[in-house]
PDB file of C-alpha atoms in Angstrom:
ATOM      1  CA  UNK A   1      17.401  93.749-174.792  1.00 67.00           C
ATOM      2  CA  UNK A   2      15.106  90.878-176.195  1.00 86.00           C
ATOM      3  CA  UNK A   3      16.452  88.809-178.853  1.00 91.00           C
ATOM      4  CA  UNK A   4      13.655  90.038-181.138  1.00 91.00           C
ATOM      5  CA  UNK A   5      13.851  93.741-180.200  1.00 93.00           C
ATOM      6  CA  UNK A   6      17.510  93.785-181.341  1.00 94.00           C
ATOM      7  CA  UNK A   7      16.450  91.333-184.708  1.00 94.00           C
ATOM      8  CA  UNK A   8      13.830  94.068-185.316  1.00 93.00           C
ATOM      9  CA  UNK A   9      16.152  96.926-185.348  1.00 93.00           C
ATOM     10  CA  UNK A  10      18.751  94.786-187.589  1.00 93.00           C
ATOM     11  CA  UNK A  11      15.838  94.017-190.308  1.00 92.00           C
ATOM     12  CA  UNK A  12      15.393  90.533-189.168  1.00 92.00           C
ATOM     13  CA  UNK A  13      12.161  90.475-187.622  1.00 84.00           C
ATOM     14  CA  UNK A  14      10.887  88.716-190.942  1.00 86.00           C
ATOM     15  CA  UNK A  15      13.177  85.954-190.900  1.00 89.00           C
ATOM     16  CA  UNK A  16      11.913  83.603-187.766  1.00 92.00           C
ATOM     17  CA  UNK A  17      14.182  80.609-188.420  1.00 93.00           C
ATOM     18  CA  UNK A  18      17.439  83.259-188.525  1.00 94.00           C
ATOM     19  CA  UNK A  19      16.088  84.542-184.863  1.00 94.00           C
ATOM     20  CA  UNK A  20      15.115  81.013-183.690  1.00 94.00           C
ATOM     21  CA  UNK A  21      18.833  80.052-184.669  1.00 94.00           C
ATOM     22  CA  UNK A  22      20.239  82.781-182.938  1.00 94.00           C
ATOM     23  CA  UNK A  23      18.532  82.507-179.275  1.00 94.00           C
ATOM     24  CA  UNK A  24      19.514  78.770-179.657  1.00 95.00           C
ATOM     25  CA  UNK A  25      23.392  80.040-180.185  1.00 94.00           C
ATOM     26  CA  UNK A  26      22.643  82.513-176.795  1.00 94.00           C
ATOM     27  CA  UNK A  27      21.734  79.710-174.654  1.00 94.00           C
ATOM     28  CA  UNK A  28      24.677  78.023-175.819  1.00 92.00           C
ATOM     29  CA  UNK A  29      27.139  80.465-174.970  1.00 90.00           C
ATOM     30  CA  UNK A  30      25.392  80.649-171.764  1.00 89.00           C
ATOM     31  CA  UNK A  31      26.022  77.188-170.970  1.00 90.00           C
ATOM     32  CA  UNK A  32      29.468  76.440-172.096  1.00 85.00           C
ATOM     33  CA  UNK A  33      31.247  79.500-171.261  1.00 81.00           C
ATOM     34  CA  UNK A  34      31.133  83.213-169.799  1.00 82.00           C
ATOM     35  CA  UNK A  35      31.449  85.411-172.951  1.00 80.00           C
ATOM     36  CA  UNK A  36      31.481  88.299-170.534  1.00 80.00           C
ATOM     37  CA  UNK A  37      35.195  87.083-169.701  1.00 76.00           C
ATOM     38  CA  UNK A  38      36.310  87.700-173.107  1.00 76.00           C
ATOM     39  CA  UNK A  39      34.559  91.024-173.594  1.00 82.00           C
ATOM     40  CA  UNK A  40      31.428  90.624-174.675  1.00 89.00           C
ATOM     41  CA  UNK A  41      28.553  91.818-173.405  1.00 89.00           C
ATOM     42  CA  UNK A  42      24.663  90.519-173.627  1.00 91.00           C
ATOM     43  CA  UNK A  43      23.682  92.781-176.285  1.00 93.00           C
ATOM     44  CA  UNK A  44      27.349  92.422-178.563  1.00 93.00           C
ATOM     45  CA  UNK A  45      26.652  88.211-177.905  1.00 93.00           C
ATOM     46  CA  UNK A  46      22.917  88.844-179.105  1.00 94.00           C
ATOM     47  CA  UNK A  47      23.934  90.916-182.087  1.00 95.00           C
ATOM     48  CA  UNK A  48      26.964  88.367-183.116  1.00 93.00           C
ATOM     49  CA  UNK A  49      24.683  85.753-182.637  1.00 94.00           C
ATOM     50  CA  UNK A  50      22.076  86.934-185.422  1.00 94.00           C
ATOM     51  CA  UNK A  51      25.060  87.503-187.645  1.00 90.00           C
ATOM     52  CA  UNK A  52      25.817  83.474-187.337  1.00 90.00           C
ATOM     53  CA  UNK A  53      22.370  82.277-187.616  1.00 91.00           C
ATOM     54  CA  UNK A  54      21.917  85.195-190.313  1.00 89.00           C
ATOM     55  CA  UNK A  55      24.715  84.105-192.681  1.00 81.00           C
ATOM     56  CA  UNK A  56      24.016  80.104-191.828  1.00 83.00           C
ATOM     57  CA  UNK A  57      20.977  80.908-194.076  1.00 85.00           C
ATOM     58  CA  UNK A  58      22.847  82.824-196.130  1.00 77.00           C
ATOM     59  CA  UNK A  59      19.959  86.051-195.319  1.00 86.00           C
ATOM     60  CA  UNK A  60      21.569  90.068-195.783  1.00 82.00           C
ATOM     61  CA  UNK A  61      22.890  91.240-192.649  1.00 86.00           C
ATOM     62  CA  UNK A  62      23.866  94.666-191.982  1.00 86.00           C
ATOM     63  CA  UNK A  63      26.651  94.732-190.181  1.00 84.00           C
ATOM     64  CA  UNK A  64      27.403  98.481-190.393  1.00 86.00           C
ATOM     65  CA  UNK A  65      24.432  99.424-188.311  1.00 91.00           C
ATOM     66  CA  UNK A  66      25.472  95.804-185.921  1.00 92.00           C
ATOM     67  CA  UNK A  67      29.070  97.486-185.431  1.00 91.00           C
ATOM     68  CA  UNK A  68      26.560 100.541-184.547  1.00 93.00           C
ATOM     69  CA  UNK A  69      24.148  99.166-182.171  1.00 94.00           C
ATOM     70  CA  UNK A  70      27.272  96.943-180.438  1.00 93.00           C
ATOM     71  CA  UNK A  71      29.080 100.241-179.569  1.00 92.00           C
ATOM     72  CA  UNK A  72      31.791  98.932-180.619  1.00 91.00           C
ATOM     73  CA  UNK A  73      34.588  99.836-183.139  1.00 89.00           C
ATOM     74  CA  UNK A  74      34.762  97.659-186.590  1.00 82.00           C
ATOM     75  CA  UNK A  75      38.114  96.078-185.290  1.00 81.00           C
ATOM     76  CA  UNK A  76      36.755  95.008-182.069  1.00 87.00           C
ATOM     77  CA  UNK A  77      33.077  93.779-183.414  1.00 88.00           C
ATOM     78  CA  UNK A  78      35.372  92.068-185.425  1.00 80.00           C
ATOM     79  CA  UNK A  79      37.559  90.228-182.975  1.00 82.00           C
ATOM     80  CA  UNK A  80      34.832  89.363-180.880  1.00 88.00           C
ATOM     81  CA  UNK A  81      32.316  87.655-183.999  1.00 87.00           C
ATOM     82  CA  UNK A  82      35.553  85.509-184.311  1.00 80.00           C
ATOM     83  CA  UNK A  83      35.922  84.588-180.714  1.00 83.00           C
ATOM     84  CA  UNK A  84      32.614  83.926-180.306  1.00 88.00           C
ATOM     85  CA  UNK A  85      32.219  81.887-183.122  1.00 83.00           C
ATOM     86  CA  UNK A  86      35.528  80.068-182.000  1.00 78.00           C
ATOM     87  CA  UNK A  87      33.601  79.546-178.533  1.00 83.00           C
ATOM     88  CA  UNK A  88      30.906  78.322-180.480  1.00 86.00           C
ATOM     89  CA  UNK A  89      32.703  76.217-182.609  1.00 81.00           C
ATOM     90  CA  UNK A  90      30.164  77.256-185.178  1.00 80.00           C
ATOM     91  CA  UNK A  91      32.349  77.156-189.059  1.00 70.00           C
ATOM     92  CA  UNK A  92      30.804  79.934-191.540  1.00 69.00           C
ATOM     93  CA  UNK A  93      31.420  78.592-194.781  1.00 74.00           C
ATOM     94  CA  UNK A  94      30.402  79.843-198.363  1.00 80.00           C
ATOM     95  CA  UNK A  95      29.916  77.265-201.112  1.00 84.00           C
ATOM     96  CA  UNK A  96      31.559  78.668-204.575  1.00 91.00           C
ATOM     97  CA  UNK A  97      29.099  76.882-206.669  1.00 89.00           C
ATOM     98  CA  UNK A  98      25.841  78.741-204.379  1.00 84.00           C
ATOM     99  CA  UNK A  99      27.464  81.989-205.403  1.00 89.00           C
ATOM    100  CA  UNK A 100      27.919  81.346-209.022  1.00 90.00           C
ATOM    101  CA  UNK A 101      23.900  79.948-208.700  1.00 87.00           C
ATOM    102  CA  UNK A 102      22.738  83.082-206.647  1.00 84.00           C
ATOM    103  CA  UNK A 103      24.839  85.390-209.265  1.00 90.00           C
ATOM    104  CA  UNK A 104      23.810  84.057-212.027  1.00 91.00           C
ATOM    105  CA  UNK A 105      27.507  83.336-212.701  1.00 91.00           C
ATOM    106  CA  UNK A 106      27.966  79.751-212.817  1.00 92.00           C
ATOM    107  CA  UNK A 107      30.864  80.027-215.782  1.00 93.00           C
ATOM    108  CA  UNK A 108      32.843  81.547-212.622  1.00 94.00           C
ATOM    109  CA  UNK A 109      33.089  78.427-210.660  1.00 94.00           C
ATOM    110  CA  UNK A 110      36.013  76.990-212.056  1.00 94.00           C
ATOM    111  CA  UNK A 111      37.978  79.847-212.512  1.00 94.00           C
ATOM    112  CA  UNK A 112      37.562  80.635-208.559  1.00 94.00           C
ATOM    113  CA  UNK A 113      38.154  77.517-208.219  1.00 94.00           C
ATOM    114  CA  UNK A 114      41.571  77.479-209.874  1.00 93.00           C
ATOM    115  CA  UNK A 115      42.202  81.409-207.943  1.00 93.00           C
ATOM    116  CA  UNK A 116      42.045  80.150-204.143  1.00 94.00           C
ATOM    117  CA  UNK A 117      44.366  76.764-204.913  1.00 94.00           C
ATOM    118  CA  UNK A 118      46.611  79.457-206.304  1.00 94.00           C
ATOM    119  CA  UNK A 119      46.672  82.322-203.951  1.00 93.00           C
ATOM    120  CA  UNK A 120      46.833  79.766-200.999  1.00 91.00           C
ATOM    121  CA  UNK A 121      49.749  78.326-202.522  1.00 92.00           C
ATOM    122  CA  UNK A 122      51.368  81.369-202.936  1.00 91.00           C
ATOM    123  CA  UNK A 123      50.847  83.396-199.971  1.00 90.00           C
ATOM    124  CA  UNK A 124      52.001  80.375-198.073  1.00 89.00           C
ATOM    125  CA  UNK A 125      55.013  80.340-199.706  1.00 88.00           C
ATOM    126  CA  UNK A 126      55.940  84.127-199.111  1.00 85.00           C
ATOM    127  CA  UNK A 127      55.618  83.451-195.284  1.00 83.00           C
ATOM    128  CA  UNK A 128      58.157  82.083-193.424  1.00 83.00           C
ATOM    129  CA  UNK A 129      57.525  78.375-192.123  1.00 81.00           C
ATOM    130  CA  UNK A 130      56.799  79.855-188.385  1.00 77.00           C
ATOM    131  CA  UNK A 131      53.762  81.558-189.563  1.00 78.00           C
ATOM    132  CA  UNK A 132      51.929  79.607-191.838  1.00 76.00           C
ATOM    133  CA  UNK A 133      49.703  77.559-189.145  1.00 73.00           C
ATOM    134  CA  UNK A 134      48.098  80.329-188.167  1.00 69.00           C
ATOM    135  CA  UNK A 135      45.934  81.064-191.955  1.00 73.00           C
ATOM    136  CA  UNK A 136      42.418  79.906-192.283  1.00 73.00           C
ATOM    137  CA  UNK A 137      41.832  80.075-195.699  1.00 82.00           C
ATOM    138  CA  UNK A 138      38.339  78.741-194.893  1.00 78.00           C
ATOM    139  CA  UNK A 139      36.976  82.234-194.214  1.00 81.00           C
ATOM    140  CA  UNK A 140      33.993  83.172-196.782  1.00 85.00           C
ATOM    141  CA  UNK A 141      35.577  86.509-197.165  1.00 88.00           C
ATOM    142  CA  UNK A 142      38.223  84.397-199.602  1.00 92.00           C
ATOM    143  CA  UNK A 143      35.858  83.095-200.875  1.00 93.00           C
ATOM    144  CA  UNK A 144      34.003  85.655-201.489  1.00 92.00           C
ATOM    145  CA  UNK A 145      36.746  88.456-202.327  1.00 93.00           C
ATOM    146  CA  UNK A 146      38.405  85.584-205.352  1.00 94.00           C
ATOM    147  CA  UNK A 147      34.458  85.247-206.591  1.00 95.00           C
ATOM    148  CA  UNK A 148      33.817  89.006-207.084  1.00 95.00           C
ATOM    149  CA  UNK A 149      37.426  89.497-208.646  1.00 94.00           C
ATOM    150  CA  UNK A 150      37.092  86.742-211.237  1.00 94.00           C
ATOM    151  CA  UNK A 151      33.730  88.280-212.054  1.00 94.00           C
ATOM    152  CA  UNK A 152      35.721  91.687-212.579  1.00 92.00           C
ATOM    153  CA  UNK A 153      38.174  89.690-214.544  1.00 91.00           C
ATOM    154  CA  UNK A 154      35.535  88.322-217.291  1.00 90.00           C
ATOM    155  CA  UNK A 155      33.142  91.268-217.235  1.00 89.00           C
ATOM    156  CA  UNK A 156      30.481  89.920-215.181  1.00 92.00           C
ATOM    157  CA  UNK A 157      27.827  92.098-212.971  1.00 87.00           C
ATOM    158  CA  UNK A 158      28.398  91.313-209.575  1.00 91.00           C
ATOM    159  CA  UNK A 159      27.047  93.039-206.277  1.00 90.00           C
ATOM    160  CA  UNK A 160      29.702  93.479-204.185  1.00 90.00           C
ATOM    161  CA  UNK A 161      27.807  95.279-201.188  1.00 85.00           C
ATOM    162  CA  UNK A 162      25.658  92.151-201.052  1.00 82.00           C
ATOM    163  CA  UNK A 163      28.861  89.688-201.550  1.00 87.00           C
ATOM    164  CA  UNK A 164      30.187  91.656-198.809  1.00 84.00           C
ATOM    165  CA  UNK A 165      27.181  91.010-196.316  1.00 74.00           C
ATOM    166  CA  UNK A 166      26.841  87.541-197.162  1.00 75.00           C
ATOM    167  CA  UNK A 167      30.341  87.083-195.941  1.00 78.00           C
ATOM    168  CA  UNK A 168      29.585  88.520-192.839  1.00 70.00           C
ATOM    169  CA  UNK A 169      32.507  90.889-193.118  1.00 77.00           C
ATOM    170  CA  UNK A 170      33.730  94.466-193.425  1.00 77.00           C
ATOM    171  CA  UNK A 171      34.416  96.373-196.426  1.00 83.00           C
ATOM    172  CA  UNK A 172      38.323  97.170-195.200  1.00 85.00           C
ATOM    173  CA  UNK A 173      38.681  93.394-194.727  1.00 86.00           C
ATOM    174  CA  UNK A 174      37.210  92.672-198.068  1.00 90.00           C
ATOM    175  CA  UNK A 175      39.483  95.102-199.256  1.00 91.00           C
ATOM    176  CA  UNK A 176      42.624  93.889-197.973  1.00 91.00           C
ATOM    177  CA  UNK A 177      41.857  90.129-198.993  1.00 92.00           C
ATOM    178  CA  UNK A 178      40.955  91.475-202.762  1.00 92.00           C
ATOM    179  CA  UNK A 179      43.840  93.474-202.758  1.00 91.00           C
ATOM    180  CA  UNK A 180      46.277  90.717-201.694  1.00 90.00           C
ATOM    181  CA  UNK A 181      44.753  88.105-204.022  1.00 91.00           C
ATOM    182  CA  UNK A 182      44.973  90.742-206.865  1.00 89.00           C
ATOM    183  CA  UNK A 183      48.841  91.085-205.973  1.00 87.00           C
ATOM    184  CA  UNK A 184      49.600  88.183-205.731  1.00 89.00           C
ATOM    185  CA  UNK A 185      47.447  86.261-208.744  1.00 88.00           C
ATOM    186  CA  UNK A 186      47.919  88.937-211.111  1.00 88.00           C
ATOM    187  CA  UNK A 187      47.470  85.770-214.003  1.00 88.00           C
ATOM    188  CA  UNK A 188      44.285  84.583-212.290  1.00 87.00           C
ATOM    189  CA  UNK A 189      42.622  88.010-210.981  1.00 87.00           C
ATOM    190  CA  UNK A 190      43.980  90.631-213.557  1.00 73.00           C
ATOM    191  CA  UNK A 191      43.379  93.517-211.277  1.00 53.00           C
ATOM    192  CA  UNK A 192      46.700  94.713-210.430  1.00 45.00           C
ATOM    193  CA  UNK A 193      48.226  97.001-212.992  1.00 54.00           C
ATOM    194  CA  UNK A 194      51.323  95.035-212.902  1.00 47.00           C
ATOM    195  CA  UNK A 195      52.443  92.066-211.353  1.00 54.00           C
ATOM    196  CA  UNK A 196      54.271  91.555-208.449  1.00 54.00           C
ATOM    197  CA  UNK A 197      56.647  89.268-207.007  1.00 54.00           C
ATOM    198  CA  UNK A 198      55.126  87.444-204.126  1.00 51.00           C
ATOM    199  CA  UNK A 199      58.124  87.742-202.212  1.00 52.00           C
ATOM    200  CA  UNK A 200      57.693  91.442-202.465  1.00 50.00           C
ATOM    201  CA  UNK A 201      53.948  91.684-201.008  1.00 51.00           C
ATOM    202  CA  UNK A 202      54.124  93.833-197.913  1.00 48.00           C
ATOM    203  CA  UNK A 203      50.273  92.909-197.154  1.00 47.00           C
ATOM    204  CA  UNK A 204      51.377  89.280-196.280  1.00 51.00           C
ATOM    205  CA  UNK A 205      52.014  89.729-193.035  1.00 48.00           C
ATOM    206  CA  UNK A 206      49.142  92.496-192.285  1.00 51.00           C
ATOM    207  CA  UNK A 207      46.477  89.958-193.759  1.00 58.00           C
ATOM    208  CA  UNK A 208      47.070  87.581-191.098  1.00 53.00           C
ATOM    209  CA  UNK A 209      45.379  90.652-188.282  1.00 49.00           C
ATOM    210  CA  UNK A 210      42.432  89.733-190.287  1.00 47.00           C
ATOM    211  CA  UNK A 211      42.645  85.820-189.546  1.00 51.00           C
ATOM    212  CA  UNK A 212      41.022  84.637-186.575  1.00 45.00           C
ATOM    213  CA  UNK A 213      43.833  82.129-185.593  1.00 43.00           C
ATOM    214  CA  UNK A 214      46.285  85.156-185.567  1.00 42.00           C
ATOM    215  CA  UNK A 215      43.577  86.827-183.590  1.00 42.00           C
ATOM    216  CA  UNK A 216      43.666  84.556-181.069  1.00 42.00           C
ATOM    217  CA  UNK A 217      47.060  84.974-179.501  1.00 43.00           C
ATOM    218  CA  UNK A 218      46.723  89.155-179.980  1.00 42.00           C
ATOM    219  CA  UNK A 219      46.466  90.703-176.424  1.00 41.00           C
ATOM    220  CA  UNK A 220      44.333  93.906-176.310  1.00 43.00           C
ATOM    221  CA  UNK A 221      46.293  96.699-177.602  1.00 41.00           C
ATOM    222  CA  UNK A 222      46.407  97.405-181.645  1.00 43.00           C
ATOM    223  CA  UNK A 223      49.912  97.940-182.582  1.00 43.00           C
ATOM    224  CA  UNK A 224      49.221  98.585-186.171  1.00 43.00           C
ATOM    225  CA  UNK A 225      46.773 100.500-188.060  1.00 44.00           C
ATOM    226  CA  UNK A 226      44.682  98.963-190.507  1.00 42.00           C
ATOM    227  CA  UNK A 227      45.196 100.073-194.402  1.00 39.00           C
ATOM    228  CA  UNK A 228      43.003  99.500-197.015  1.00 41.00           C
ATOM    229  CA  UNK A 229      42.595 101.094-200.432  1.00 42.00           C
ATOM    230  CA  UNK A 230      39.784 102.379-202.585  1.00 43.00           C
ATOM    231  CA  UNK A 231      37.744 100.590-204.035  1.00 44.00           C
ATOM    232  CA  UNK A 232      34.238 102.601-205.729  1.00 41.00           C
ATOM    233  CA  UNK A 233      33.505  99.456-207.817  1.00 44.00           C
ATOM    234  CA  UNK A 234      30.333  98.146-206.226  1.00 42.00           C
ATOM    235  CA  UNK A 235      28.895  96.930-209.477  1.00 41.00           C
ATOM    236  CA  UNK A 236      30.506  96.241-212.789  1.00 40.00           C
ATOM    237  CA  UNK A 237      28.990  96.270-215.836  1.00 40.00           C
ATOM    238  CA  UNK A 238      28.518  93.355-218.970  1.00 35.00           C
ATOM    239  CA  UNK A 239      30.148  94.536-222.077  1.00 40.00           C
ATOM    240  CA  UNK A 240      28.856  93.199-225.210  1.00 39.00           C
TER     241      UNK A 240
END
């Protein structure tokens, strides 16, 4: 299917530059490697590509109906976006001080700021030395996730469906990262109802299936299900 076909049916077909960047990422997966040996096929490279070039210029992308149109389930869309990217050596990254801009939430910066130096320091710590290579903490979803809960913290009106497609992730991974950081920074976050020891934090160890490094050295059997819990907050509302 034609690059432009498939940026049509993903409500791209306005955004040139996004599908310009995205053919450019095909022809280089094309030359410096077969994707097809990791498990990727020409439309699933297309689609992943427009996800890249879509959240380089930080435009929507709906990856519900990409997950769709890959035929592919969330978990392995998932796993392939990171390998791909990997192949790529392409780096998503989302800037805290953009978001606080975009928002309208600048007053957050600081505060987000101060909640990713402390959840990295602290979910480090309740992993054993073996296992703390393989984090990325340079994923936007932690970015993203620490942004929307210090906006829940102070009050603030924050889109989370859009947070959540600028990210370029799912809403069970956005989940577990929010739920983890709410765990363990109870004093930064506030969402937990009470706070826990970090030592005590079964998600520890599931959060790394969401890392790409972990990812990585996984061979192609699931030998846990993924667990995520409810969360029907998608906007929150100023109090006076």
């Amino acid at each position: 299917m034609d690059m432009s076909a498939i940026a049509a049916r993903l409500g791209l077909s306005g955004s040139r530059p996004v599908v310009r960047k995205a053919a450019e990422l095909r022809r280089l997966c094309d030359i410096n490697f077969d994707s097809s040996v990791l498990g990727i096929g020409e439309v699933c490279k297309a689609i992943i590509c427009l996800e890249i070039a879509a959240t380089k210029f930080q435009v929507i992308f709906d990856r519900s109906e990409a997950v769709r149109m890959s035929g592919m389930s969330e978990k392995a869309y998932i796993r392939s976006f990171n390998a791909l990217q990997n192949g790529l050596g392409v780096k998503t990254t989302l800037d805290v001080r953009e978001l606080g801009i975009q928002f309208g939430c600048v007053r957050l910066i600081p505060f987000v700021q101060k909640g990713l130096a402390l959840y990295k320091e602290r979910f480090l710590a309740a992993l054993p030395p073996s296992r703390r290579s393989s984090t990325d903490f340079g994923r936007p979803v932690f970015t993203a996730a620490a942004f929307y809960l210090c906006a829940k913290r102070h009050k603030l009106k924050v889109d989370k469906l859009k947070l959540i497609d600028l990210c370029g992730t799912s809403s069970s991974e956005f989940t577990t990262v929010s739920t983890s950081m709410g765990d363990l920074c109870f004093d930064v976050f506030g969402i937990a109802k009470e706070k826990k020891d970090p030592t005590s934090i079964k998600g520890n160890r599931e959060l790394l299936d969401v890392l790409p490094s972990k990812r990585k050295h996984e061979d192609d059997s699931d030998h846990s299900d993924e667990s995520s819990g409810d969360d029907n907050d998608d906007e929150l509302d100023i109090k006076p």
